[in-house]
Amino acid sequence: MKFYNAYINQYLKLFNKASRWINQIESKASTTRQRKIDKSELIKDVEQYPDAYQKERAERFGVCQKAIWQALKKLGLTYKKNSTSSESRRKRPAGISTKKTTV
């Protein structure tokens, strides 16, 4: 019986919440939230320190490294620190021979 009453109470809470949402007359005004990282400042930082790590940029901006990563990704700024192909340094899968065998 207790389970049944708890189930009914939960259903009524959800039903009341949904009916309040449906009957809402005014829509809430949308606002744009202020970003921690200014895009133009980040671009200037990348130009000034092209070889800096994301952690170093995060310390300069006072945010975490993930915030810098996300901002750089949104701006489409990606770079590699070396100019050689990563394919030449790629490890070969274990158990597969790369030598040619003649029959």
Short mmCIF file of C-alpha atoms in Angstrom, two decimals:
data_model
loop_
_atom_site.label_atom_id
_atom_site.label_comp_id
_atom_site.label_asym_id
_atom_site.label_seq_id
_atom_site.Cartn_x
_atom_site.Cartn_y
_atom_site.Cartn_z
CA MET A 1 0.00 0.00 0.00
CA LYS A 2 2.88 2.37 0.78
CA PHE A 3 4.34 1.81 -2.66
CA TYR A 4 0.98 2.58 -4.24
CA ASN A 5 0.64 5.86 -2.31
CA ALA A 6 4.19 6.90 -3.19
CA TYR A 7 3.51 6.15 -6.83
CA ILE A 8 0.32 8.25 -6.83
CA ASN A 9 2.07 11.16 -5.08
CA GLN A 10 4.89 11.11 -7.62
CA TYR A 11 2.41 11.02 -10.49
CA LEU A 12 0.44 13.95 -9.07
CA LYS A 13 3.61 16.03 -8.65
CA LEU A 14 4.57 15.43 -12.26
CA PHE A 15 1.04 16.11 -13.48
CA ASN A 16 0.84 19.41 -11.58
CA LYS A 17 4.24 20.47 -12.86
CA ALA A 18 3.25 19.69 -16.45
CA SER A 19 -0.07 21.52 -16.16
CA ARG A 20 1.68 24.62 -14.77
CA TRP A 21 4.10 24.50 -17.67
CA ILE A 22 1.30 24.14 -20.26
CA ASN A 23 -0.76 26.95 -18.75
CA GLN A 24 2.16 29.36 -18.60
CA ILE A 25 1.01 32.49 -20.40
CA GLU A 26 4.21 34.50 -20.68
CA SER A 27 7.38 33.13 -22.07
CA LYS A 28 10.53 33.90 -20.15
CA ALA A 29 12.91 36.38 -21.69
CA SER A 30 16.01 34.73 -23.02
CA THR A 31 19.37 36.23 -22.20
CA THR A 32 22.81 35.46 -23.49
CA ARG A 33 25.15 34.58 -20.73
CA GLN A 34 28.46 36.30 -20.43
CA ARG A 35 31.40 34.17 -21.47
CA LYS A 36 34.54 33.87 -19.38
CA ILE A 37 36.84 33.88 -22.39
CA ASP A 38 36.77 36.80 -24.80
CA LYS A 39 37.19 35.41 -28.31
CA SER A 40 39.26 38.31 -29.60
CA GLU A 41 41.57 38.10 -26.57
CA LEU A 42 42.01 34.37 -27.14
CA ILE A 43 42.91 34.93 -30.80
CA LYS A 44 45.47 37.58 -29.75
CA ASP A 45 46.91 35.16 -27.20
CA VAL A 46 47.26 32.43 -29.83
CA GLU A 47 49.02 34.87 -32.16
CA GLN A 48 51.31 36.12 -29.40
CA TYR A 49 52.12 32.68 -27.95
CA PRO A 50 51.65 30.17 -30.79
CA ASP A 51 53.50 27.34 -29.00
CA ALA A 52 51.80 27.74 -25.61
CA TYR A 53 50.05 24.80 -24.00
CA GLN A 54 46.35 24.98 -23.21
CA LYS A 55 47.18 24.78 -19.53
CA GLU A 56 49.33 27.91 -19.83
CA ARG A 57 46.54 29.75 -21.63
CA ALA A 58 44.08 28.65 -18.95
CA GLU A 59 46.30 30.15 -16.25
CA ARG A 60 46.50 33.46 -18.15
CA PHE A 61 42.72 33.61 -18.60
CA GLY A 62 41.87 32.27 -15.15
CA VAL A 63 39.83 29.32 -16.41
CA CYS A 64 40.31 25.56 -16.62
CA GLN A 65 42.09 23.83 -19.50
CA LYS A 66 38.84 22.35 -20.80
CA ALA A 67 37.36 25.83 -21.26
CA ILE A 68 40.35 26.80 -23.41
CA TRP A 69 40.02 23.57 -25.41
CA GLN A 70 36.31 24.21 -26.04
CA ALA A 71 36.90 27.84 -27.03
CA LEU A 72 39.68 26.90 -29.44
CA LYS A 73 37.48 24.18 -30.91
CA LYS A 74 34.61 26.63 -31.45
CA LEU A 75 36.95 29.08 -33.14
CA GLY A 76 38.36 26.30 -35.33
CA LEU A 77 41.91 26.95 -34.12
CA THR A 78 43.91 23.76 -34.18
CA TYR A 79 47.59 23.30 -34.69
CA LYS A 80 50.28 20.67 -34.41
CA LYS A 81 53.57 21.37 -32.70
CA ASN A 82 55.61 19.37 -35.23
CA SER A 83 55.58 19.35 -39.01
CA THR A 84 56.34 15.65 -39.52
CA SER A 85 53.64 13.18 -40.33
CA SER A 86 52.28 11.25 -37.39
CA GLU A 87 51.91 8.22 -39.66
CA SER A 88 55.66 7.66 -39.73
CA ARG A 89 55.74 7.35 -35.93
CA ARG A 90 52.68 5.14 -35.70
CA LYS A 91 53.17 1.83 -33.90
CA ARG A 92 52.48 -1.35 -35.77
CA PRO A 93 49.78 -3.65 -34.43
CA ALA A 94 51.06 -6.57 -32.38
CA GLY A 95 51.07 -9.96 -34.03
CA ILE A 96 51.02 -8.69 -37.61
CA SER A 97 54.17 -9.12 -39.60
CA THR A 98 55.15 -6.32 -41.95
CA LYS A 99 57.79 -8.37 -43.79
CA LYS A 100 56.95 -9.63 -47.24
CA THR A 101 57.11 -13.38 -47.55
CA THR A 102 57.97 -15.15 -50.75
CA VAL A 103 56.50 -18.52 -51.54
#
